[in-house]
Amino acid sequence: MKVLIGGGSGFVGRELTRLLKNKGHEVMVISRQPGPGKITWKELESSGLPACDGAVNLAGENLMNPLRWWNESYKKDLFSSRIDTTKALASAIAASASPPHSWVLVSGVACYKPSLTAQYTEDSEWTPFDLLSRLVKEWEGAAELPENVAKMTKQVVIRPGAVLGRDGGAIKQMWLPFWLGVGGTLGSGRQPFPWIHVADLAGMIAHFLETPSEAPPTAPQVYNGVAPSLDTNYEFTKEFGRVLRRPTIFPVPGFAMNAMLGSERAVVLTQGQKVVPQKTLEAGYQYKYPDLTSALKEIVS
């Protein structure tokens, strides 16, 4: 199988590329820079979709980029880096004489309204209520294929929580404060903390790329890309400290998070959603790291 990956050089993209190659698949990355095994976004738009069996989009400016202030230009980049690349790939698939059999978009759980009590499955209805949920709506909308193409190409949307792994994502920024013994809960700590190990997110994408679909439904199939264990920020913090053998006694108040990150962005860390991967489990995906202890032990080992 030949797979085309937008954003293949990022944290999740590197893990997915490694996994697919280990399984014997061929990978081509869409990147801003040309190189071996790569095509550029400009080439995709001018020359069309290269022959492939599956396409995935992981491209997008890092929401938690510590080097960027939360301002209008950053927000614009967050939207354009996701929506423009998704549109470019969806248009190339739609225009292709032999479209791939699978098209996977990785978006996010920010579509679900933060709550201490509500529990969300893939069937939960939602409407945009803030900046990040609007982003998810536009992003997923940009991925939809015309009905005639959707009869041939299975459309999959995976909504991950915080992606945990050694080489990037949430852990990369938390590692130093926790290692120095100054890590702690964020805000109240009671907020749900939907998460997934990067190996499971890559595994899930591969699972849906490899699962044949005789006559795919024309609507996108949505899967929650989260671990089945429902944890709070407090539980995550205590377990990470325990695995690292470090104290976690310095909570970071919500107002400090808002000041550092901007309130529209801090909401990802200070509030959360209880997200259940009901359809992911029904689809037969087997988690490598279904609970925090196994996930964090692997990351720290």
PDB file of C-alpha atoms in Angstrom:
ATOM      1  CA  MET A   1       0.000   0.000   0.000  1.00  0.00           C
ATOM      2  CA  LYS A   2       1.239   3.496  -0.842  1.00  0.00           C
ATOM      3  CA  VAL A   3       0.247   6.269   1.587  1.00  0.00           C
ATOM      4  CA  LEU A   4       0.493  10.025   1.082  1.00  0.00           C
ATOM      5  CA  ILE A   5       0.886  12.004   4.332  1.00  0.00           C
ATOM      6  CA  GLY A   6       0.389  15.750   4.673  1.00  0.00           C
ATOM      7  CA  GLY A   7       2.408  16.983   7.660  1.00  0.00           C
ATOM      8  CA  GLY A   8       4.437  13.781   7.722  1.00  0.00           C
ATOM      9  CA  SER A   9       7.495  15.417   9.281  1.00  0.00           C
ATOM     10  CA  GLY A  10       5.660  16.453  12.489  1.00  0.00           C
ATOM     11  CA  PHE A  11       5.410  14.584  15.809  1.00  0.00           C
ATOM     12  CA  VAL A  12       2.522  12.272  14.801  1.00  0.00           C
ATOM     13  CA  GLY A  13       3.671  12.112  11.160  1.00  0.00           C
ATOM     14  CA  ARG A  14       7.086  10.716  12.108  1.00  0.00           C
ATOM     15  CA  GLU A  15       5.467   8.011  14.264  1.00  0.00           C
ATOM     16  CA  LEU A  16       2.969   7.111  11.517  1.00  0.00           C
ATOM     17  CA  THR A  17       5.695   6.996   8.838  1.00  0.00           C
ATOM     18  CA  ARG A  18       7.792   4.663  11.030  1.00  0.00           C
ATOM     19  CA  LEU A  19       4.824   2.380  11.689  1.00  0.00           C
ATOM     20  CA  LEU A  20       3.683   2.179   8.045  1.00  0.00           C
ATOM     21  CA  LYS A  21       7.223   1.459   6.809  1.00  0.00           C
ATOM     22  CA  ASN A  22       7.623  -1.262   9.464  1.00  0.00           C
ATOM     23  CA  LYS A  23       4.413  -2.821   8.140  1.00  0.00           C
ATOM     24  CA  GLY A  24       5.903  -2.848   4.636  1.00  0.00           C
ATOM     25  CA  HIS A  25       3.957   0.089   3.194  1.00  0.00           C
ATOM     26  CA  GLU A  26       5.405   2.842   1.011  1.00  0.00           C
ATOM     27  CA  VAL A  27       5.155   6.415   2.337  1.00  0.00           C
ATOM     28  CA  MET A  28       5.304   9.733   0.509  1.00  0.00           C
ATOM     29  CA  VAL A  29       5.241  12.962   2.535  1.00  0.00           C
ATOM     30  CA  ILE A  30       3.765  16.304   1.452  1.00  0.00           C
ATOM     31  CA  SER A  31       6.036  18.972   2.838  1.00  0.00           C
ATOM     32  CA  ARG A  32       6.956  22.607   2.405  1.00  0.00           C
ATOM     33  CA  GLN A  33      10.503  21.516   1.487  1.00  0.00           C
ATOM     34  CA  PRO A  34      11.282  19.201  -1.454  1.00  0.00           C
ATOM     35  CA  GLY A  35      13.409  16.090  -0.885  1.00  0.00           C
ATOM     36  CA  PRO A  36      13.570  12.316  -1.385  1.00  0.00           C
ATOM     37  CA  GLY A  37      10.242  10.616  -0.692  1.00  0.00           C
ATOM     38  CA  LYS A  38       8.516  14.020  -0.610  1.00  0.00           C
ATOM     39  CA  ILE A  39       6.365  16.254  -2.760  1.00  0.00           C
ATOM     40  CA  THR A  40       5.617  19.896  -1.949  1.00  0.00           C
ATOM     41  CA  TRP A  41       2.155  21.397  -1.448  1.00  0.00           C
ATOM     42  CA  LYS A  42       2.784  23.488  -4.596  1.00  0.00           C
ATOM     43  CA  GLU A  43       3.481  20.306  -6.601  1.00  0.00           C
ATOM     44  CA  LEU A  44       0.277  18.738  -5.234  1.00  0.00           C
ATOM     45  CA  GLU A  45      -1.731  21.725  -6.484  1.00  0.00           C
ATOM     46  CA  SER A  46      -0.011  21.987  -9.870  1.00  0.00           C
ATOM     47  CA  SER A  47       0.495  18.292 -10.752  1.00  0.00           C
ATOM     48  CA  GLY A  48      -2.393  16.696  -8.862  1.00  0.00           C
ATOM     49  CA  LEU A  49      -2.500  13.681  -6.569  1.00  0.00           C
ATOM     50  CA  PRO A  50       0.296  11.135  -7.052  1.00  0.00           C
ATOM     51  CA  ALA A  51      -0.884   7.512  -7.319  1.00  0.00           C
ATOM     52  CA  CYS A  52      -1.653   6.295  -3.764  1.00  0.00           C
ATOM     53  CA  ASP A  53      -3.934   3.887  -1.885  1.00  0.00           C
ATOM     54  CA  GLY A  54      -4.456   6.116   1.122  1.00  0.00           C
ATOM     55  CA  ALA A  55      -4.077   9.800   2.043  1.00  0.00           C
ATOM     56  CA  VAL A  56      -3.770  11.356   5.516  1.00  0.00           C
ATOM     57  CA  ASN A  57      -3.611  14.981   6.638  1.00  0.00           C
ATOM     58  CA  LEU A  58      -1.736  15.815   9.843  1.00  0.00           C
ATOM     59  CA  ALA A  59      -0.565  19.292   8.802  1.00  0.00           C
ATOM     60  CA  GLY A  60      -1.139  22.296  11.043  1.00  0.00           C
ATOM     61  CA  GLU A  61       0.639  24.954  13.099  1.00  0.00           C
ATOM     62  CA  ASN A  62       1.275  23.715  16.664  1.00  0.00           C
ATOM     63  CA  LEU A  63      -1.482  25.094  18.935  1.00  0.00           C
ATOM     64  CA  MET A  64       0.836  25.081  21.957  1.00  0.00           C
ATOM     65  CA  ASN A  65       3.851  26.640  20.218  1.00  0.00           C
ATOM     66  CA  PRO A  66       5.654  28.211  23.215  1.00  0.00           C
ATOM     67  CA  LEU A  67       7.503  30.641  20.935  1.00  0.00           C
ATOM     68  CA  ARG A  68       4.388  32.385  19.666  1.00  0.00           C
ATOM     69  CA  TRP A  69       2.163  34.940  21.385  1.00  0.00           C
ATOM     70  CA  TRP A  70      -1.573  34.373  21.176  1.00  0.00           C
ATOM     71  CA  ASN A  71      -2.596  37.068  18.690  1.00  0.00           C
ATOM     72  CA  GLU A  72      -4.626  37.509  15.488  1.00  0.00           C
ATOM     73  CA  SER A  73      -1.793  36.480  13.172  1.00  0.00           C
ATOM     74  CA  TYR A  74      -1.208  33.258  15.144  1.00  0.00           C
ATOM     75  CA  LYS A  75      -4.944  32.458  15.101  1.00  0.00           C
ATOM     76  CA  LYS A  76      -4.995  33.052  11.346  1.00  0.00           C
ATOM     77  CA  ASP A  77      -2.075  30.633  10.924  1.00  0.00           C
ATOM     78  CA  LEU A  78      -3.829  27.997  13.067  1.00  0.00           C
ATOM     79  CA  PHE A  79      -6.841  28.120  10.730  1.00  0.00           C
ATOM     80  CA  SER A  80      -5.056  28.451   7.385  1.00  0.00           C
ATOM     81  CA  SER A  81      -2.390  25.805   8.091  1.00  0.00           C
ATOM     82  CA  ARG A  82      -5.139  23.238   8.755  1.00  0.00           C
ATOM     83  CA  ILE A  83      -7.947  24.286   6.438  1.00  0.00           C
ATOM     84  CA  ASP A  84      -5.882  25.190   3.355  1.00  0.00           C
ATOM     85  CA  THR A  85      -3.868  21.952   3.426  1.00  0.00           C
ATOM     86  CA  THR A  86      -7.016  19.874   4.009  1.00  0.00           C
ATOM     87  CA  LYS A  87      -8.803  21.616   1.117  1.00  0.00           C
ATOM     88  CA  ALA A  88      -5.779  21.103  -1.139  1.00  0.00           C
ATOM     89  CA  LEU A  89      -5.697  17.357  -0.412  1.00  0.00           C
ATOM     90  CA  ALA A  90      -9.475  16.910  -0.679  1.00  0.00           C
ATOM     91  CA  SER A  91      -9.506  18.800  -4.021  1.00  0.00           C
ATOM     92  CA  ALA A  92      -6.627  16.688  -5.362  1.00  0.00           C
ATOM     93  CA  ILE A  93      -8.450  13.494  -4.323  1.00  0.00           C
ATOM     94  CA  ALA A  94     -11.694  14.712  -5.940  1.00  0.00           C
ATOM     95  CA  ALA A  95      -9.884  15.582  -9.199  1.00  0.00           C
ATOM     96  CA  SER A  96      -7.923  12.309  -9.376  1.00  0.00           C
ATOM     97  CA  ALA A  97      -8.752   9.753 -12.074  1.00  0.00           C
ATOM     98  CA  SER A  98      -8.009   6.967  -9.557  1.00  0.00           C
ATOM     99  CA  PRO A  99      -8.665   8.337  -6.053  1.00  0.00           C
ATOM    100  CA  PRO A 100      -7.275   6.483  -3.006  1.00  0.00           C
ATOM    101  CA  HIS A 101      -9.509   3.982  -1.211  1.00  0.00           C
ATOM    102  CA  SER A 102      -9.064   5.828   2.165  1.00  0.00           C
ATOM    103  CA  TRP A 103      -8.799   9.501   3.161  1.00  0.00           C
ATOM    104  CA  VAL A 104      -8.064  10.211   6.841  1.00  0.00           C
ATOM    105  CA  LEU A 105      -8.212  13.621   8.526  1.00  0.00           C
ATOM    106  CA  VAL A 106      -6.900  14.021  12.084  1.00  0.00           C
ATOM    107  CA  SER A 107      -8.735  16.939  13.777  1.00  0.00           C
ATOM    108  CA  GLY A 108      -9.398  17.228  17.545  1.00  0.00           C
ATOM    109  CA  VAL A 109     -11.782  16.876  20.496  1.00  0.00           C
ATOM    110  CA  ALA A 110     -12.163  20.671  20.847  1.00  0.00           C
ATOM    111  CA  CYS A 111     -15.541  20.325  19.102  1.00  0.00           C
ATOM    112  CA  TYR A 112     -17.038  18.945  22.358  1.00  0.00           C
ATOM    113  CA  LYS A 113     -17.991  21.548  24.958  1.00  0.00           C
ATOM    114  CA  PRO A 114     -15.894  21.300  28.148  1.00  0.00           C
ATOM    115  CA  SER A 115     -17.879  19.836  31.034  1.00  0.00           C
ATOM    116  CA  LEU A 116     -17.208  18.032  34.307  1.00  0.00           C
ATOM    117  CA  THR A 117     -20.235  15.776  33.792  1.00  0.00           C
ATOM    118  CA  ALA A 118     -21.199  15.381  30.099  1.00  0.00           C
ATOM    119  CA  GLN A 119     -19.801  12.325  28.326  1.00  0.00           C
ATOM    120  CA  TYR A 120     -19.253  12.434  24.556  1.00  0.00           C
ATOM    121  CA  THR A 121     -19.213   9.627  22.006  1.00  0.00           C
ATOM    122  CA  GLU A 122     -18.782   9.960  18.251  1.00  0.00           C
ATOM    123  CA  ASP A 123     -22.568  10.268  17.911  1.00  0.00           C
ATOM    124  CA  SER A 124     -22.830  13.259  20.247  1.00  0.00           C
ATOM    125  CA  GLU A 125     -24.263  16.282  18.467  1.00  0.00           C
ATOM    126  CA  TRP A 126     -22.346  19.539  18.730  1.00  0.00           C
ATOM    127  CA  THR A 127     -22.346  23.063  17.381  1.00  0.00           C
ATOM    128  CA  PRO A 128     -19.401  25.482  17.462  1.00  0.00           C
ATOM    129  CA  PHE A 129     -19.288  27.508  20.692  1.00  0.00           C
ATOM    130  CA  ASP A 130     -15.777  29.067  20.697  1.00  0.00           C
ATOM    131  CA  LEU A 131     -12.721  29.650  18.495  1.00  0.00           C
ATOM    132  CA  LEU A 132     -11.323  26.105  18.598  1.00  0.00           C
ATOM    133  CA  SER A 133     -14.672  24.396  18.017  1.00  0.00           C
ATOM    134  CA  ARG A 134     -15.205  26.697  15.007  1.00  0.00           C
ATOM    135  CA  LEU A 135     -11.795  25.619  13.779  1.00  0.00           C
ATOM    136  CA  VAL A 136     -12.762  21.917  14.015  1.00  0.00           C
ATOM    137  CA  LYS A 137     -16.036  22.583  12.164  1.00  0.00           C
ATOM    138  CA  GLU A 138     -14.321  24.368   9.253  1.00  0.00           C
ATOM    139  CA  TRP A 139     -11.431  21.898   9.203  1.00  0.00           C
ATOM    140  CA  GLU A 140     -13.646  18.813   9.018  1.00  0.00           C
ATOM    141  CA  GLY A 141     -15.885  20.570   6.486  1.00  0.00           C
ATOM    142  CA  ALA A 142     -12.861  21.227   4.252  1.00  0.00           C
ATOM    143  CA  ALA A 143     -12.120  17.479   4.136  1.00  0.00           C
ATOM    144  CA  GLU A 144     -15.505  16.379   2.786  1.00  0.00           C
ATOM    145  CA  LEU A 145     -15.423  14.870  -0.683  1.00  0.00           C
ATOM    146  CA  PRO A 146     -18.124  15.271  -3.355  1.00  0.00           C
ATOM    147  CA  GLU A 147     -20.669  12.439  -3.218  1.00  0.00           C
ATOM    148  CA  ASN A 148     -19.517  10.752  -6.459  1.00  0.00           C
ATOM    149  CA  VAL A 149     -15.929  10.492  -5.093  1.00  0.00           C
ATOM    150  CA  ALA A 150     -17.108   9.502  -1.604  1.00  0.00           C
ATOM    151  CA  LYS A 151     -18.630   6.347  -3.158  1.00  0.00           C
ATOM    152  CA  MET A 152     -15.076   5.189  -3.980  1.00  0.00           C
ATOM    153  CA  THR A 153     -13.014   6.748  -1.172  1.00  0.00           C
ATOM    154  CA  LYS A 154     -13.715   5.949   2.477  1.00  0.00           C
ATOM    155  CA  GLN A 155     -13.647   9.188   4.497  1.00  0.00           C
ATOM    156  CA  VAL A 156     -12.397   8.932   8.083  1.00  0.00           C
ATOM    157  CA  VAL A 157     -12.109  11.678  10.710  1.00  0.00           C
ATOM    158  CA  ILE A 158     -10.130  10.925  13.882  1.00  0.00           C
ATOM    159  CA  ARG A 159     -10.509  13.370  16.798  1.00  0.00           C
ATOM    160  CA  PRO A 160      -7.565  12.941  19.175  1.00  0.00           C
ATOM    161  CA  GLY A 161      -7.150  14.314  22.674  1.00  0.00           C
ATOM    162  CA  ALA A 162      -3.728  15.407  24.008  1.00  0.00           C
ATOM    163  CA  VAL A 163      -1.143  13.265  22.196  1.00  0.00           C
ATOM    164  CA  LEU A 164       1.432  11.830  24.604  1.00  0.00           C
ATOM    165  CA  GLY A 165       4.880  10.694  23.483  1.00  0.00           C
ATOM    166  CA  ARG A 166       8.563  11.269  24.118  1.00  0.00           C
ATOM    167  CA  ASP A 167       9.403  13.329  21.017  1.00  0.00           C
ATOM    168  CA  GLY A 168       6.735  16.017  21.026  1.00  0.00           C
ATOM    169  CA  GLY A 169       3.207  16.989  21.975  1.00  0.00           C
ATOM    170  CA  ALA A 170       2.138  17.808  25.527  1.00  0.00           C
ATOM    171  CA  ILE A 171       4.859  15.823  27.314  1.00  0.00           C
ATOM    172  CA  LYS A 172       7.754  17.607  25.593  1.00  0.00           C
ATOM    173  CA  GLN A 173       6.759  20.903  27.228  1.00  0.00           C
ATOM    174  CA  MET A 174       5.915  19.368  30.615  1.00  0.00           C
ATOM    175  CA  TRP A 175       9.048  17.259  30.937  1.00  0.00           C
ATOM    176  CA  LEU A 176      11.412  19.905  32.338  1.00  0.00           C
ATOM    177  CA  PRO A 177       9.142  21.411  35.039  1.00  0.00           C
ATOM    178  CA  PHE A 178       8.089  17.916  36.176  1.00  0.00           C
ATOM    179  CA  TRP A 179      11.692  16.678  36.134  1.00  0.00           C
ATOM    180  CA  LEU A 180      12.728  19.679  38.257  1.00  0.00           C
ATOM    181  CA  GLY A 181       9.956  18.837  40.737  1.00  0.00           C
ATOM    182  CA  VAL A 182       7.902  21.960  40.008  1.00  0.00           C
ATOM    183  CA  GLY A 183       5.129  20.253  38.002  1.00  0.00           C
ATOM    184  CA  GLY A 184       1.565  20.355  39.248  1.00  0.00           C
ATOM    185  CA  THR A 185      -2.106  20.339  38.388  1.00  0.00           C
ATOM    186  CA  LEU A 186      -3.453  22.951  35.976  1.00  0.00           C
ATOM    187  CA  GLY A 187      -6.390  25.049  37.165  1.00  0.00           C
ATOM    188  CA  SER A 188      -8.688  23.033  39.443  1.00  0.00           C
ATOM    189  CA  GLY A 189      -7.240  19.695  38.294  1.00  0.00           C
ATOM    190  CA  ARG A 190     -10.803  18.312  38.252  1.00  0.00           C
ATOM    191  CA  GLN A 191     -11.193  18.893  34.514  1.00  0.00           C
ATOM    192  CA  PRO A 192     -11.280  15.769  32.313  1.00  0.00           C
ATOM    193  CA  PHE A 193      -8.041  15.104  30.435  1.00  0.00           C
ATOM    194  CA  PRO A 194      -8.711  13.188  27.180  1.00  0.00           C
ATOM    195  CA  TRP A 195      -5.388  11.778  25.918  1.00  0.00           C
ATOM    196  CA  ILE A 196      -3.843   9.190  23.596  1.00  0.00           C
ATOM    197  CA  HIS A 197      -0.353   7.722  23.265  1.00  0.00           C
ATOM    198  CA  VAL A 198       1.225   8.726  19.935  1.00  0.00           C
ATOM    199  CA  ALA A 199       1.767   5.036  19.068  1.00  0.00           C
ATOM    200  CA  ASP A 200      -1.983   4.425  19.423  1.00  0.00           C
ATOM    201  CA  LEU A 201      -2.910   7.447  17.303  1.00  0.00           C
ATOM    202  CA  ALA A 202      -0.550   6.206  14.560  1.00  0.00           C
ATOM    203  CA  GLY A 203      -1.909   2.676  15.044  1.00  0.00           C
ATOM    204  CA  MET A 204      -5.473   3.908  14.696  1.00  0.00           C
ATOM    205  CA  ILE A 205      -4.705   5.793  11.457  1.00  0.00           C
ATOM    206  CA  ALA A 206      -2.980   2.680  10.043  1.00  0.00           C
ATOM    207  CA  HIS A 207      -5.925   0.522  11.157  1.00  0.00           C
ATOM    208  CA  PHE A 208      -8.414   2.655   9.195  1.00  0.00           C
ATOM    209  CA  LEU A 209      -6.115   2.903   6.166  1.00  0.00           C
ATOM    210  CA  GLU A 210      -5.719  -0.882   6.076  1.00  0.00           C
ATOM    211  CA  THR A 211      -9.337  -1.844   6.789  1.00  0.00           C
ATOM    212  CA  PRO A 212     -11.012  -2.374   3.425  1.00  0.00           C
ATOM    213  CA  SER A 213     -14.465  -0.941   2.854  1.00  0.00           C
ATOM    214  CA  GLU A 214     -16.472  -2.571   0.066  1.00  0.00           C
ATOM    215  CA  ALA A 215     -19.008   0.221  -0.315  1.00  0.00           C
ATOM    216  CA  PRO A 216     -18.017   3.067   1.999  1.00  0.00           C
ATOM    217  CA  PRO A 217     -20.795   5.233   3.442  1.00  0.00           C
ATOM    218  CA  THR A 218     -20.679   8.571   1.640  1.00  0.00           C
ATOM    219  CA  ALA A 219     -20.591  10.519   4.945  1.00  0.00           C
ATOM    220  CA  PRO A 220     -17.292  10.704   6.838  1.00  0.00           C
ATOM    221  CA  GLN A 221     -16.872   8.077   9.580  1.00  0.00           C
ATOM    222  CA  VAL A 222     -15.865   9.794  12.829  1.00  0.00           C
ATOM    223  CA  TYR A 223     -13.732   8.133  15.520  1.00  0.00           C
ATOM    224  CA  ASN A 224     -12.632   9.565  18.860  1.00  0.00           C
ATOM    225  CA  GLY A 225      -8.850   9.188  19.074  1.00  0.00           C
ATOM    226  CA  VAL A 226      -8.601   8.934  22.857  1.00  0.00           C
ATOM    227  CA  ALA A 227      -7.597   6.210  25.300  1.00  0.00           C
ATOM    228  CA  PRO A 228     -10.558   4.330  26.841  1.00  0.00           C
ATOM    229  CA  SER A 229      -9.582   5.368  30.399  1.00  0.00           C
ATOM    230  CA  LEU A 230     -11.313   8.552  31.557  1.00  0.00           C
ATOM    231  CA  ASP A 231      -8.789  10.582  33.548  1.00  0.00           C
ATOM    232  CA  THR A 232      -8.701  14.043  35.093  1.00  0.00           C
ATOM    233  CA  ASN A 233      -5.807  16.496  34.954  1.00  0.00           C
ATOM    234  CA  TYR A 234      -5.150  15.695  38.643  1.00  0.00           C
ATOM    235  CA  GLU A 235      -4.879  11.942  37.906  1.00  0.00           C
ATOM    236  CA  PHE A 236      -2.562  12.581  34.965  1.00  0.00           C
ATOM    237  CA  THR A 237      -0.356  14.934  37.019  1.00  0.00           C
ATOM    238  CA  LYS A 238      -0.055  12.529  39.968  1.00  0.00           C
ATOM    239  CA  GLU A 239       0.702   9.533  37.699  1.00  0.00           C
ATOM    240  CA  PHE A 240       3.323  11.436  35.674  1.00  0.00           C
ATOM    241  CA  GLY A 241       5.003  12.553  38.917  1.00  0.00           C
ATOM    242  CA  ARG A 242       4.883   9.001  40.296  1.00  0.00           C
ATOM    243  CA  VAL A 243       6.441   7.474  37.157  1.00  0.00           C
ATOM    244  CA  LEU A 244       9.141  10.192  37.082  1.00  0.00           C
ATOM    245  CA  ARG A 245       9.577   9.856  40.888  1.00  0.00           C
ATOM    246  CA  ARG A 246       9.126  13.587  41.331  1.00  0.00           C
ATOM    247  CA  PRO A 247       6.815  15.602  43.618  1.00  0.00           C
ATOM    248  CA  THR A 248       3.844  17.409  42.025  1.00  0.00           C
ATOM    249  CA  ILE A 249       3.009  20.045  44.594  1.00  0.00           C
ATOM    250  CA  PHE A 250       2.976  23.270  42.581  1.00  0.00           C
ATOM    251  CA  PRO A 251      -0.473  23.824  41.030  1.00  0.00           C
ATOM    252  CA  VAL A 252      -0.683  26.398  38.240  1.00  0.00           C
ATOM    253  CA  PRO A 253      -3.797  28.583  38.744  1.00  0.00           C
ATOM    254  CA  GLY A 254      -6.159  29.139  35.823  1.00  0.00           C
ATOM    255  CA  PHE A 255      -5.526  32.900  35.694  1.00  0.00           C
ATOM    256  CA  ALA A 256      -1.780  32.270  35.260  1.00  0.00           C
ATOM    257  CA  MET A 257      -2.468  29.864  32.375  1.00  0.00           C
ATOM    258  CA  ASN A 258      -4.726  32.483  30.740  1.00  0.00           C
ATOM    259  CA  ALA A 259      -2.010  35.133  31.122  1.00  0.00           C
ATOM    260  CA  MET A 260       0.712  32.878  29.675  1.00  0.00           C
ATOM    261  CA  LEU A 261      -1.202  31.306  26.809  1.00  0.00           C
ATOM    262  CA  GLY A 262      -4.231  33.526  26.158  1.00  0.00           C
ATOM    263  CA  SER A 263      -7.627  32.379  27.471  1.00  0.00           C
ATOM    264  CA  GLU A 264      -8.839  30.975  24.108  1.00  0.00           C
ATOM    265  CA  ARG A 265      -5.807  28.676  24.001  1.00  0.00           C
ATOM    266  CA  ALA A 266      -5.467  27.930  27.738  1.00  0.00           C
ATOM    267  CA  VAL A 267      -8.964  26.414  27.702  1.00  0.00           C
ATOM    268  CA  VAL A 268      -7.437  23.246  26.176  1.00  0.00           C
ATOM    269  CA  LEU A 269      -5.501  22.706  29.426  1.00  0.00           C
ATOM    270  CA  THR A 270      -7.718  24.308  32.081  1.00  0.00           C
ATOM    271  CA  GLN A 271     -10.982  22.757  30.885  1.00  0.00           C
ATOM    272  CA  GLY A 272     -11.663  19.376  29.326  1.00  0.00           C
ATOM    273  CA  GLN A 273     -14.173  16.880  28.007  1.00  0.00           C
ATOM    274  CA  LYS A 274     -15.005  13.281  28.921  1.00  0.00           C
ATOM    275  CA  VAL A 275     -14.574  11.668  25.504  1.00  0.00           C
ATOM    276  CA  VAL A 276     -15.339   7.968  24.954  1.00  0.00           C
ATOM    277  CA  PRO A 277     -13.845   6.082  21.964  1.00  0.00           C
ATOM    278  CA  GLN A 278     -17.006   4.029  21.453  1.00  0.00           C
ATOM    279  CA  LYS A 279     -16.805   3.623  17.659  1.00  0.00           C
ATOM    280  CA  THR A 280     -13.022   3.178  17.736  1.00  0.00           C
ATOM    281  CA  LEU A 281     -13.467   0.161  20.032  1.00  0.00           C
ATOM    282  CA  GLU A 282     -16.403  -1.137  17.946  1.00  0.00           C
ATOM    283  CA  ALA A 283     -14.184  -0.908  14.836  1.00  0.00           C
ATOM    284  CA  GLY A 284     -11.833  -3.418  16.471  1.00  0.00           C
ATOM    285  CA  TYR A 285      -8.872  -1.181  17.231  1.00  0.00           C
ATOM    286  CA  GLN A 286      -6.719  -2.759  19.973  1.00  0.00           C
ATOM    287  CA  TYR A 287      -4.941  -0.210  22.173  1.00  0.00           C
ATOM    288  CA  LYS A 288      -1.263  -0.687  23.022  1.00  0.00           C
ATOM    289  CA  TYR A 289      -1.543   1.844  25.872  1.00  0.00           C
ATOM    290  CA  PRO A 290      -5.130   1.891  27.180  1.00  0.00           C
ATOM    291  CA  ASP A 291      -4.282   3.457  30.580  1.00  0.00           C
ATOM    292  CA  LEU A 292      -2.041   6.242  31.912  1.00  0.00           C
ATOM    293  CA  THR A 293       0.341   3.964  33.798  1.00  0.00           C
ATOM    294  CA  SER A 294       1.316   1.902  30.727  1.00  0.00           C
ATOM    295  CA  ALA A 295       1.505   5.003  28.498  1.00  0.00           C
ATOM    296  CA  LEU A 296       3.654   7.077  30.875  1.00  0.00           C
ATOM    297  CA  LYS A 297       5.951   4.163  31.772  1.00  0.00           C
ATOM    298  CA  GLU A 298       6.715   3.680  28.068  1.00  0.00           C
ATOM    299  CA  ILE A 299       7.395   7.407  27.621  1.00  0.00           C
ATOM    300  CA  VAL A 300       9.652   7.699  30.663  1.00  0.00           C
ATOM    301  CA  SER A 301      11.500   4.379  30.209  1.00  0.00           C
TER     302      SER A 301
END
